[in-house]
Amino acid sequence: MLPGSIQISGETLSGAEIRDICESLRENSVRLLSLRGCQLSERDFGHVCRGAAESRSLAQLNLNLGIVSNINRVKQLAEALKANRSVQSLFLHGSPLTDAGLALLNPALSIHPSLVALDLGDCMLGDEGINLICGLLPPDGAKSGLKELTLSANPGVTSKGWGRLAIAVAHSSQLRVLNLDYNPLGDQVAGMLAVAVASSRTLEVLDLEGTGLTNQSAQTLLDMVENYPTALRTLILAENNISPELQQQISDLLSEGEEEEETEAREVTAREKNPWICQNNSSSQMVLMTSGLGDSLLAETEM
């Protein structure tokens, strides 16, 4: 039987329900476990963590909206992640982690062999937490690292912390999706992010919705998209003080880049199917360009 999913939202879970969940985890019959906004006792939370630790099928774990509500639960989750080898996506959106909680969780995140998507939105993080997250974006392609990162609504991070993240993004060997929506970034931080995007070879999606940007930063982003080759395909600028004209210009340029890559990809595919197509330049190289992540790991469950 193929692994399935358990998705429960906003319920108070009984001991019997927790036992059923844990049994399914240990039988490796669960790929996605979402307990978004649910109420469960400290003891039952520990049971779920031990079940996750033993599971070899669990790929996505959603504990959004306050499930990881204290330091003791953070410690139990960290122990589970140290033992688990299968989780690819971890959702902790709306958990009061703070920098201290993330410091306890970080060693397990750093050594996890499969984790590629992490949601730490609205987790009361500050600059120290951002410094820890930067360690999850290694520049060496031989090391595992995050492909999708959500840091929405963490207003305690200062421009210094965001600057540190921008440097890590610029050198990350794998990051493809970065969600920074609803943080008070402002034009200064947006300028740093523009440099990071121009330097990154992998970043395809950047969400800056509701981040206090103006036409000044939008013009910087427009210049970046217009004049520098970038992997960026989606830039979200809604709910900022940016003119519709500038937003449309940026959108049009990103669409043009995607269309060009799709054309190149079709040409390469045609040449691969017909090896007798003559190349005018015998030393020319064929490069297959692809765009988009397909189905985002973070999109499979609701926040």
PDB file of C-alpha atoms in Angstrom:
ATOM      1  CA  MET A   1       0.000   0.000   0.000  1.00  0.00           C
ATOM      2  CA  LEU A   2       1.291   3.444  -0.943  1.00  0.00           C
ATOM      3  CA  PRO A   3       1.772   5.904   1.933  1.00  0.00           C
ATOM      4  CA  GLY A   4      -1.171   8.272   2.358  1.00  0.00           C
ATOM      5  CA  SER A   5      -1.865  11.399   4.390  1.00  0.00           C
ATOM      6  CA  ILE A   6      -3.390  12.397   7.716  1.00  0.00           C
ATOM      7  CA  GLN A   7      -4.626  15.987   7.725  1.00  0.00           C
ATOM      8  CA  ILE A   8      -6.463  17.371  10.768  1.00  0.00           C
ATOM      9  CA  SER A   9      -7.057  21.063  11.427  1.00  0.00           C
ATOM     10  CA  GLY A  10      -8.123  22.839  14.610  1.00  0.00           C
ATOM     11  CA  GLU A  11      -9.282  19.741  16.506  1.00  0.00           C
ATOM     12  CA  THR A  12      -8.703  18.597  20.075  1.00  0.00           C
ATOM     13  CA  LEU A  13      -7.147  15.166  19.629  1.00  0.00           C
ATOM     14  CA  SER A  14      -7.951  12.293  21.967  1.00  0.00           C
ATOM     15  CA  GLY A  15      -5.476   9.712  23.206  1.00  0.00           C
ATOM     16  CA  ALA A  16      -7.089   7.102  20.951  1.00  0.00           C
ATOM     17  CA  GLU A  17      -6.664   9.294  17.886  1.00  0.00           C
ATOM     18  CA  ILE A  18      -3.016   9.882  18.769  1.00  0.00           C
ATOM     19  CA  ARG A  19      -2.455   6.135  19.117  1.00  0.00           C
ATOM     20  CA  ASP A  20      -3.917   5.557  15.658  1.00  0.00           C
ATOM     21  CA  ILE A  21      -1.666   8.264  14.187  1.00  0.00           C
ATOM     22  CA  CYS A  22       1.425   6.821  15.845  1.00  0.00           C
ATOM     23  CA  GLU A  23       0.604   3.299  14.688  1.00  0.00           C
ATOM     24  CA  SER A  24       0.260   4.531  11.115  1.00  0.00           C
ATOM     25  CA  LEU A  25       3.615   6.316  11.389  1.00  0.00           C
ATOM     26  CA  ARG A  26       5.348   3.185  12.655  1.00  0.00           C
ATOM     27  CA  GLU A  27       3.748   1.100   9.908  1.00  0.00           C
ATOM     28  CA  ASN A  28       5.203   3.530   7.344  1.00  0.00           C
ATOM     29  CA  SER A  29       1.772   4.191   5.878  1.00  0.00           C
ATOM     30  CA  VAL A  30       1.898   8.003   6.204  1.00  0.00           C
ATOM     31  CA  ARG A  31       3.634  10.343   3.778  1.00  0.00           C
ATOM     32  CA  LEU A  32       2.035  13.585   4.969  1.00  0.00           C
ATOM     33  CA  LEU A  33       1.062  14.336   8.577  1.00  0.00           C
ATOM     34  CA  SER A  34      -0.668  17.671   9.204  1.00  0.00           C
ATOM     35  CA  LEU A  35      -1.963  18.541  12.681  1.00  0.00           C
ATOM     36  CA  ARG A  36      -2.427  22.223  11.916  1.00  0.00           C
ATOM     37  CA  GLY A  37      -3.737  24.173  14.899  1.00  0.00           C
ATOM     38  CA  CYS A  38      -4.725  21.044  16.838  1.00  0.00           C
ATOM     39  CA  GLN A  39      -4.776  20.662  20.609  1.00  0.00           C
ATOM     40  CA  LEU A  40      -2.955  17.706  22.162  1.00  0.00           C
ATOM     41  CA  SER A  41      -1.443  16.983  25.543  1.00  0.00           C
ATOM     42  CA  GLU A  42       2.280  17.117  26.308  1.00  0.00           C
ATOM     43  CA  ARG A  43       2.325  13.335  26.590  1.00  0.00           C
ATOM     44  CA  ASP A  44       0.558  12.856  23.266  1.00  0.00           C
ATOM     45  CA  PHE A  45       2.880  15.334  21.546  1.00  0.00           C
ATOM     46  CA  GLY A  46       5.766  13.184  22.749  1.00  0.00           C
ATOM     47  CA  HIS A  47       4.086  10.088  21.295  1.00  0.00           C
ATOM     48  CA  VAL A  48       3.705  11.795  17.908  1.00  0.00           C
ATOM     49  CA  CYS A  49       7.374  12.809  17.935  1.00  0.00           C
ATOM     50  CA  ARG A  50       8.478   9.265  18.701  1.00  0.00           C
ATOM     51  CA  GLY A  51       6.264   7.959  15.920  1.00  0.00           C
ATOM     52  CA  ALA A  52       7.793  10.462  13.493  1.00  0.00           C
ATOM     53  CA  ALA A  53      11.262   9.437  14.613  1.00  0.00           C
ATOM     54  CA  GLU A  54      10.559   5.815  13.683  1.00  0.00           C
ATOM     55  CA  SER A  55       8.760   6.499  10.406  1.00  0.00           C
ATOM     56  CA  ARG A  56      10.572   5.800   7.144  1.00  0.00           C
ATOM     57  CA  SER A  57       7.749   7.077   4.924  1.00  0.00           C
ATOM     58  CA  LEU A  58       6.965  10.497   6.435  1.00  0.00           C
ATOM     59  CA  ALA A  59       7.931  13.194   3.911  1.00  0.00           C
ATOM     60  CA  GLN A  60       5.962  16.207   5.160  1.00  0.00           C
ATOM     61  CA  LEU A  61       5.279  17.211   8.750  1.00  0.00           C
ATOM     62  CA  ASN A  62       2.920  20.137   9.380  1.00  0.00           C
ATOM     63  CA  LEU A  63       2.805  21.401  12.969  1.00  0.00           C
ATOM     64  CA  ASN A  64       1.653  24.922  12.097  1.00  0.00           C
ATOM     65  CA  LEU A  65      -0.257  27.337  14.323  1.00  0.00           C
ATOM     66  CA  GLY A  66       1.083  26.818  17.803  1.00  0.00           C
ATOM     67  CA  ILE A  67       1.524  23.059  18.092  1.00  0.00           C
ATOM     68  CA  VAL A  68       5.187  23.458  19.089  1.00  0.00           C
ATOM     69  CA  SER A  69       4.203  25.763  21.926  1.00  0.00           C
ATOM     70  CA  ASN A  70       7.034  25.457  24.464  1.00  0.00           C
ATOM     71  CA  ILE A  71      10.710  24.598  24.864  1.00  0.00           C
ATOM     72  CA  ASN A  72       9.980  21.031  25.978  1.00  0.00           C
ATOM     73  CA  ARG A  73       8.138  20.363  22.716  1.00  0.00           C
ATOM     74  CA  VAL A  74      10.988  21.900  20.751  1.00  0.00           C
ATOM     75  CA  LYS A  75      13.384  19.475  22.428  1.00  0.00           C
ATOM     76  CA  GLN A  76      11.152  16.493  21.644  1.00  0.00           C
ATOM     77  CA  LEU A  77      10.812  17.548  18.014  1.00  0.00           C
ATOM     78  CA  ALA A  78      14.577  17.978  17.758  1.00  0.00           C
ATOM     79  CA  GLU A  79      15.137  14.442  19.055  1.00  0.00           C
ATOM     80  CA  ALA A  80      12.620  13.100  16.543  1.00  0.00           C
ATOM     81  CA  LEU A  81      14.339  14.861  13.636  1.00  0.00           C
ATOM     82  CA  LYS A  82      17.726  13.514  14.702  1.00  0.00           C
ATOM     83  CA  ALA A  83      16.395   9.966  14.352  1.00  0.00           C
ATOM     84  CA  ASN A  84      14.190  10.510  11.299  1.00  0.00           C
ATOM     85  CA  ARG A  85      15.689  10.229   7.805  1.00  0.00           C
ATOM     86  CA  SER A  86      12.670  10.764   5.543  1.00  0.00           C
ATOM     87  CA  VAL A  87      11.144  14.191   6.288  1.00  0.00           C
ATOM     88  CA  GLN A  88      11.600  16.565   3.364  1.00  0.00           C
ATOM     89  CA  SER A  89       9.294  19.425   4.427  1.00  0.00           C
ATOM     90  CA  LEU A  90       8.804  20.804   7.934  1.00  0.00           C
ATOM     91  CA  PHE A  91       6.092  23.389   8.662  1.00  0.00           C
ATOM     92  CA  LEU A  92       6.256  25.290  11.960  1.00  0.00           C
ATOM     93  CA  HIS A  93       4.449  28.463  10.870  1.00  0.00           C
ATOM     94  CA  GLY A  94       2.933  30.340  13.808  1.00  0.00           C
ATOM     95  CA  SER A  95       4.988  28.582  16.500  1.00  0.00           C
ATOM     96  CA  PRO A  96       6.510  30.754  19.280  1.00  0.00           C
ATOM     97  CA  LEU A  97       9.983  29.329  18.746  1.00  0.00           C
ATOM     98  CA  THR A  98      12.040  32.492  19.312  1.00  0.00           C
ATOM     99  CA  ASP A  99      15.786  32.412  18.704  1.00  0.00           C
ATOM    100  CA  ALA A 100      16.287  30.233  21.790  1.00  0.00           C
ATOM    101  CA  GLY A 101      13.956  27.544  20.471  1.00  0.00           C
ATOM    102  CA  LEU A 102      15.525  27.575  17.034  1.00  0.00           C
ATOM    103  CA  ALA A 103      18.955  27.202  18.637  1.00  0.00           C
ATOM    104  CA  LEU A 104      17.744  23.942  20.208  1.00  0.00           C
ATOM    105  CA  LEU A 105      16.229  22.750  16.934  1.00  0.00           C
ATOM    106  CA  ASN A 106      19.034  23.852  14.655  1.00  0.00           C
ATOM    107  CA  PRO A 107      21.490  20.954  15.231  1.00  0.00           C
ATOM    108  CA  ALA A 108      18.823  18.480  14.108  1.00  0.00           C
ATOM    109  CA  LEU A 109      17.931  20.608  11.084  1.00  0.00           C
ATOM    110  CA  SER A 110      21.580  20.975  10.105  1.00  0.00           C
ATOM    111  CA  ILE A 111      22.318  17.255   9.982  1.00  0.00           C
ATOM    112  CA  HIS A 112      19.004  16.028   8.566  1.00  0.00           C
ATOM    113  CA  PRO A 113      19.762  14.192   5.298  1.00  0.00           C
ATOM    114  CA  SER A 114      16.469  14.857   3.474  1.00  0.00           C
ATOM    115  CA  LEU A 115      15.098  18.228   4.630  1.00  0.00           C
ATOM    116  CA  VAL A 116      14.716  20.636   1.687  1.00  0.00           C
ATOM    117  CA  ALA A 117      11.705  22.810   2.662  1.00  0.00           C
ATOM    118  CA  LEU A 118      11.300  24.716   5.930  1.00  0.00           C
ATOM    119  CA  ASP A 119       8.538  27.090   7.069  1.00  0.00           C
ATOM    120  CA  LEU A 120       9.495  29.282  10.034  1.00  0.00           C
ATOM    121  CA  GLY A 121       7.020  32.056   9.315  1.00  0.00           C
ATOM    122  CA  ASP A 122       5.623  33.961  12.320  1.00  0.00           C
ATOM    123  CA  CYS A 123       7.978  32.181  14.722  1.00  0.00           C
ATOM    124  CA  MET A 124       9.145  35.276  16.658  1.00  0.00           C
ATOM    125  CA  LEU A 125      12.661  35.060  15.258  1.00  0.00           C
ATOM    126  CA  GLY A 126      15.375  37.712  15.484  1.00  0.00           C
ATOM    127  CA  ASP A 127      18.852  38.223  14.094  1.00  0.00           C
ATOM    128  CA  GLU A 128      20.344  35.290  16.014  1.00  0.00           C
ATOM    129  CA  GLY A 129      17.747  32.989  14.478  1.00  0.00           C
ATOM    130  CA  ILE A 130      18.545  34.289  11.007  1.00  0.00           C
ATOM    131  CA  ASN A 131      22.232  33.561  11.568  1.00  0.00           C
ATOM    132  CA  LEU A 132      21.328  29.941  12.333  1.00  0.00           C
ATOM    133  CA  ILE A 133      19.129  29.715   9.226  1.00  0.00           C
ATOM    134  CA  CYS A 134      21.979  30.979   7.057  1.00  0.00           C
ATOM    135  CA  GLY A 135      23.851  27.827   8.008  1.00  0.00           C
ATOM    136  CA  LEU A 136      21.104  25.823   6.289  1.00  0.00           C
ATOM    137  CA  LEU A 137      21.956  27.500   2.951  1.00  0.00           C
ATOM    138  CA  PRO A 138      25.413  26.076   2.234  1.00  0.00           C
ATOM    139  CA  PRO A 139      27.334  27.360  -0.792  1.00  0.00           C
ATOM    140  CA  ASP A 140      28.859  23.959  -1.510  1.00  0.00           C
ATOM    141  CA  GLY A 141      26.703  21.938  -3.921  1.00  0.00           C
ATOM    142  CA  ALA A 142      28.070  18.727  -2.438  1.00  0.00           C
ATOM    143  CA  LYS A 143      26.261  19.495   0.830  1.00  0.00           C
ATOM    144  CA  SER A 144      22.540  19.169   1.427  1.00  0.00           C
ATOM    145  CA  GLY A 145      20.673  22.429   1.899  1.00  0.00           C
ATOM    146  CA  LEU A 146      17.248  24.025   1.751  1.00  0.00           C
ATOM    147  CA  LYS A 147      15.498  24.544  -1.570  1.00  0.00           C
ATOM    148  CA  GLU A 148      12.453  26.318  -0.112  1.00  0.00           C
ATOM    149  CA  LEU A 149      12.480  28.678   2.864  1.00  0.00           C
ATOM    150  CA  THR A 150       9.624  30.669   4.409  1.00  0.00           C
ATOM    151  CA  LEU A 151      10.377  33.430   6.925  1.00  0.00           C
ATOM    152  CA  SER A 152       7.165  35.424   6.649  1.00  0.00           C
ATOM    153  CA  ALA A 153       6.054  37.746   9.464  1.00  0.00           C
ATOM    154  CA  ASN A 154       9.144  37.803  11.668  1.00  0.00           C
ATOM    155  CA  PRO A 155       9.276  41.545  12.430  1.00  0.00           C
ATOM    156  CA  GLY A 156      11.951  41.123  15.127  1.00  0.00           C
ATOM    157  CA  VAL A 157      14.641  40.643  12.463  1.00  0.00           C
ATOM    158  CA  THR A 158      16.612  43.847  11.809  1.00  0.00           C
ATOM    159  CA  SER A 159      18.176  45.069   8.570  1.00  0.00           C
ATOM    160  CA  LYS A 160      21.456  43.568   9.780  1.00  0.00           C
ATOM    161  CA  GLY A 161      19.857  40.127   9.992  1.00  0.00           C
ATOM    162  CA  TRP A 162      18.235  40.449   6.566  1.00  0.00           C
ATOM    163  CA  GLY A 163      21.566  41.590   5.135  1.00  0.00           C
ATOM    164  CA  ARG A 164      23.200  38.444   6.484  1.00  0.00           C
ATOM    165  CA  LEU A 165      20.455  36.358   4.873  1.00  0.00           C
ATOM    166  CA  ALA A 166      20.912  38.162   1.548  1.00  0.00           C
ATOM    167  CA  ILE A 167      24.591  37.178   1.527  1.00  0.00           C
ATOM    168  CA  ALA A 168      23.702  33.541   2.250  1.00  0.00           C
ATOM    169  CA  VAL A 169      21.070  33.542  -0.513  1.00  0.00           C
ATOM    170  CA  ALA A 170      23.566  34.977  -2.996  1.00  0.00           C
ATOM    171  CA  HIS A 171      25.930  32.064  -2.363  1.00  0.00           C
ATOM    172  CA  SER A 172      23.407  29.273  -1.745  1.00  0.00           C
ATOM    173  CA  SER A 173      23.870  26.360  -4.090  1.00  0.00           C
ATOM    174  CA  GLN A 174      20.267  25.100  -3.931  1.00  0.00           C
ATOM    175  CA  LEU A 175      17.700  27.660  -2.703  1.00  0.00           C
ATOM    176  CA  ARG A 176      14.865  28.070  -5.217  1.00  0.00           C
ATOM    177  CA  VAL A 177      11.983  29.609  -3.224  1.00  0.00           C
ATOM    178  CA  LEU A 178      12.245  32.373  -0.608  1.00  0.00           C
ATOM    179  CA  ASN A 179       9.149  33.797   1.109  1.00  0.00           C
ATOM    180  CA  LEU A 180       9.745  36.992   3.094  1.00  0.00           C
ATOM    181  CA  ASP A 181       6.225  38.430   2.918  1.00  0.00           C
ATOM    182  CA  TYR A 182       4.860  40.627   5.705  1.00  0.00           C
ATOM    183  CA  ASN A 183       8.215  41.609   7.154  1.00  0.00           C
ATOM    184  CA  PRO A 184       9.046  45.340   7.468  1.00  0.00           C
ATOM    185  CA  LEU A 185      11.959  45.149   5.032  1.00  0.00           C
ATOM    186  CA  GLY A 186      11.840  48.544   3.344  1.00  0.00           C
ATOM    187  CA  ASP A 187      13.829  49.762   0.367  1.00  0.00           C
ATOM    188  CA  GLN A 188      17.267  49.296   1.921  1.00  0.00           C
ATOM    189  CA  VAL A 189      16.807  45.563   2.498  1.00  0.00           C
ATOM    190  CA  ALA A 190      15.131  45.194  -0.912  1.00  0.00           C
ATOM    191  CA  GLY A 191      18.281  46.605  -2.493  1.00  0.00           C
ATOM    192  CA  MET A 192      20.395  43.987  -0.730  1.00  0.00           C
ATOM    193  CA  LEU A 193      18.011  41.276  -1.875  1.00  0.00           C
ATOM    194  CA  ALA A 194      18.249  42.508  -5.470  1.00  0.00           C
ATOM    195  CA  VAL A 195      22.013  41.985  -5.343  1.00  0.00           C
ATOM    196  CA  ALA A 196      21.469  38.526  -3.854  1.00  0.00           C
ATOM    197  CA  VAL A 197      19.016  37.560  -6.610  1.00  0.00           C
ATOM    198  CA  ALA A 198      21.404  38.805  -9.298  1.00  0.00           C
ATOM    199  CA  SER A 199      24.171  36.659  -7.780  1.00  0.00           C
ATOM    200  CA  SER A 200      22.089  33.521  -7.183  1.00  0.00           C
ATOM    201  CA  ARG A 201      22.066  30.838  -9.867  1.00  0.00           C
ATOM    202  CA  THR A 202      19.082  28.984  -8.416  1.00  0.00           C
ATOM    203  CA  LEU A 203      16.509  31.349  -6.866  1.00  0.00           C
ATOM    204  CA  GLU A 204      13.302  31.191  -8.917  1.00  0.00           C
ATOM    205  CA  VAL A 205      10.602  32.550  -6.581  1.00  0.00           C
ATOM    206  CA  LEU A 206      10.833  35.565  -4.249  1.00  0.00           C
ATOM    207  CA  ASP A 207       7.794  36.717  -2.243  1.00  0.00           C
ATOM    208  CA  LEU A 208       8.031  40.326  -1.005  1.00  0.00           C
ATOM    209  CA  GLU A 209       4.322  40.944  -0.499  1.00  0.00           C
ATOM    210  CA  GLY A 210       3.524  43.561   2.142  1.00  0.00           C
ATOM    211  CA  THR A 211       7.141  44.381   3.003  1.00  0.00           C
ATOM    212  CA  GLY A 212       7.046  48.187   2.915  1.00  0.00           C
ATOM    213  CA  LEU A 213       8.601  48.663  -0.511  1.00  0.00           C
ATOM    214  CA  THR A 214       8.247  51.741  -2.704  1.00  0.00           C
ATOM    215  CA  ASN A 215       8.973  52.631  -6.325  1.00  0.00           C
ATOM    216  CA  GLN A 216      12.608  53.127  -5.333  1.00  0.00           C
ATOM    217  CA  SER A 217      13.216  49.451  -4.601  1.00  0.00           C
ATOM    218  CA  ALA A 218      10.947  48.384  -7.465  1.00  0.00           C
ATOM    219  CA  GLN A 219      13.147  50.368  -9.869  1.00  0.00           C
ATOM    220  CA  THR A 220      16.212  48.626  -8.459  1.00  0.00           C
ATOM    221  CA  LEU A 221      14.554  45.241  -8.942  1.00  0.00           C
ATOM    222  CA  LEU A 222      13.527  46.234 -12.469  1.00  0.00           C
ATOM    223  CA  ASP A 223      17.103  47.206 -13.349  1.00  0.00           C
ATOM    224  CA  MET A 224      18.321  43.895 -11.939  1.00  0.00           C
ATOM    225  CA  VAL A 225      15.860  41.828 -13.986  1.00  0.00           C
ATOM    226  CA  GLU A 226      16.492  43.883 -17.121  1.00  0.00           C
ATOM    227  CA  ASN A 227      20.288  43.939 -17.080  1.00  0.00           C
ATOM    228  CA  TYR A 228      21.497  40.798 -15.334  1.00  0.00           C
ATOM    229  CA  PRO A 229      20.905  37.122 -16.127  1.00  0.00           C
ATOM    230  CA  THR A 230      18.940  35.558 -13.306  1.00  0.00           C
ATOM    231  CA  ALA A 231      17.060  32.351 -12.544  1.00  0.00           C
ATOM    232  CA  LEU A 232      14.196  34.403 -11.049  1.00  0.00           C
ATOM    233  CA  ARG A 233      10.789  33.591 -12.573  1.00  0.00           C
ATOM    234  CA  THR A 234       8.310  34.850  -9.962  1.00  0.00           C
ATOM    235  CA  LEU A 235       8.568  38.068  -7.940  1.00  0.00           C
ATOM    236  CA  ILE A 236       5.563  38.923  -5.728  1.00  0.00           C
ATOM    237  CA  LEU A 237       5.230  42.625  -4.915  1.00  0.00           C
ATOM    238  CA  ALA A 238       1.553  42.963  -3.943  1.00  0.00           C
ATOM    239  CA  GLU A 239       0.501  45.198  -1.045  1.00  0.00           C
ATOM    240  CA  ASN A 240       3.468  47.551  -1.416  1.00  0.00           C
ATOM    241  CA  ASN A 241       3.545  51.226  -2.357  1.00  0.00           C
ATOM    242  CA  ILE A 242       4.657  50.388  -5.906  1.00  0.00           C
ATOM    243  CA  SER A 243       3.009  51.700  -9.047  1.00  0.00           C
ATOM    244  CA  PRO A 244       1.091  49.174 -11.171  1.00  0.00           C
ATOM    245  CA  GLU A 245       3.213  50.229 -14.159  1.00  0.00           C
ATOM    246  CA  LEU A 246       6.487  49.226 -12.493  1.00  0.00           C
ATOM    247  CA  GLN A 247       5.003  45.940 -11.297  1.00  0.00           C
ATOM    248  CA  GLN A 248       3.811  45.185 -14.822  1.00  0.00           C
ATOM    249  CA  GLN A 249       7.212  45.988 -16.332  1.00  0.00           C
ATOM    250  CA  ILE A 250       8.928  43.583 -13.955  1.00  0.00           C
ATOM    251  CA  SER A 251       6.321  40.903 -14.604  1.00  0.00           C
ATOM    252  CA  ASP A 252       6.688  41.282 -18.372  1.00  0.00           C
ATOM    253  CA  LEU A 253      10.478  40.958 -18.222  1.00  0.00           C
ATOM    254  CA  LEU A 254      10.276  37.829 -16.075  1.00  0.00           C
ATOM    255  CA  SER A 255       7.732  36.323 -18.488  1.00  0.00           C
ATOM    256  CA  GLU A 256      10.005  37.065 -21.449  1.00  0.00           C
ATOM    257  CA  GLY A 257      12.888  35.276 -19.770  1.00  0.00           C
ATOM    258  CA  GLU A 258      10.763  32.227 -19.095  1.00  0.00           C
ATOM    259  CA  GLU A 259       9.528  32.117 -22.686  1.00  0.00           C
ATOM    260  CA  GLU A 260      13.104  32.311 -23.988  1.00  0.00           C
ATOM    261  CA  GLU A 261      14.183  29.409 -21.795  1.00  0.00           C
ATOM    262  CA  GLU A 262      11.197  27.330 -22.868  1.00  0.00           C
ATOM    263  CA  THR A 263      12.142  27.958 -26.512  1.00  0.00           C
ATOM    264  CA  GLU A 264      15.734  26.921 -25.838  1.00  0.00           C
ATOM    265  CA  ALA A 265      14.536  23.789 -24.062  1.00  0.00           C
ATOM    266  CA  ARG A 266      12.336  22.808 -27.012  1.00  0.00           C
ATOM    267  CA  GLU A 267      15.235  23.337 -29.438  1.00  0.00           C
ATOM    268  CA  VAL A 268      17.541  21.186 -27.350  1.00  0.00           C
ATOM    269  CA  THR A 269      14.885  18.470 -27.098  1.00  0.00           C
ATOM    270  CA  ALA A 270      14.441  18.529 -30.875  1.00  0.00           C
ATOM    271  CA  ARG A 271      18.195  18.133 -31.398  1.00  0.00           C
ATOM    272  CA  GLU A 272      18.306  15.244 -28.937  1.00  0.00           C
ATOM    273  CA  LYS A 273      15.486  13.489 -30.777  1.00  0.00           C
ATOM    274  CA  ASN A 274      17.174  14.048 -34.153  1.00  0.00           C
ATOM    275  CA  PRO A 275      20.944  13.523 -33.809  1.00  0.00           C
ATOM    276  CA  TRP A 276      21.411  14.231 -37.536  1.00  0.00           C
ATOM    277  CA  ILE A 277      20.736  17.960 -37.147  1.00  0.00           C
ATOM    278  CA  CYS A 278      23.900  19.696 -38.330  1.00  0.00           C
ATOM    279  CA  GLN A 279      25.655  22.208 -36.058  1.00  0.00           C
ATOM    280  CA  ASN A 280      27.277  25.108 -37.881  1.00  0.00           C
ATOM    281  CA  ASN A 281      29.841  25.432 -35.110  1.00  0.00           C
ATOM    282  CA  SER A 282      31.327  22.103 -34.151  1.00  0.00           C
ATOM    283  CA  SER A 283      32.562  23.490 -30.869  1.00  0.00           C
ATOM    284  CA  SER A 284      29.185  24.871 -29.803  1.00  0.00           C
ATOM    285  CA  GLN A 285      27.640  23.547 -26.608  1.00  0.00           C
ATOM    286  CA  MET A 286      24.014  22.675 -26.040  1.00  0.00           C
ATOM    287  CA  VAL A 287      22.630  23.786 -22.706  1.00  0.00           C
ATOM    288  CA  LEU A 288      19.233  22.643 -21.490  1.00  0.00           C
ATOM    289  CA  MET A 289      17.560  25.364 -19.466  1.00  0.00           C
ATOM    290  CA  THR A 290      14.568  24.616 -17.283  1.00  0.00           C
ATOM    291  CA  SER A 291      12.393  26.935 -15.254  1.00  0.00           C
ATOM    292  CA  GLY A 292      10.044  26.456 -12.337  1.00  0.00           C
ATOM    293  CA  LEU A 293       9.902  23.999  -9.486  1.00  0.00           C
ATOM    294  CA  GLY A 294       6.876  22.143 -10.679  1.00  0.00           C
ATOM    295  CA  ASP A 295       4.694  21.335  -7.660  1.00  0.00           C
ATOM    296  CA  SER A 296       6.202  23.159  -4.714  1.00  0.00           C
ATOM    297  CA  LEU A 297       6.855  21.042  -1.654  1.00  0.00           C
ATOM    298  CA  LEU A 298       5.467  23.824   0.486  1.00  0.00           C
ATOM    299  CA  ALA A 299       2.280  23.959  -1.555  1.00  0.00           C
ATOM    300  CA  GLU A 300       1.061  20.465  -0.733  1.00  0.00           C
ATOM    301  CA  THR A 301      -0.383  21.441   2.637  1.00  0.00           C
ATOM    302  CA  GLU A 302      -2.101  24.568   3.814  1.00  0.00           C
ATOM    303  CA  MET A 303      -0.484  26.857   6.331  1.00  0.00           C
TER     304      MET A 303
END
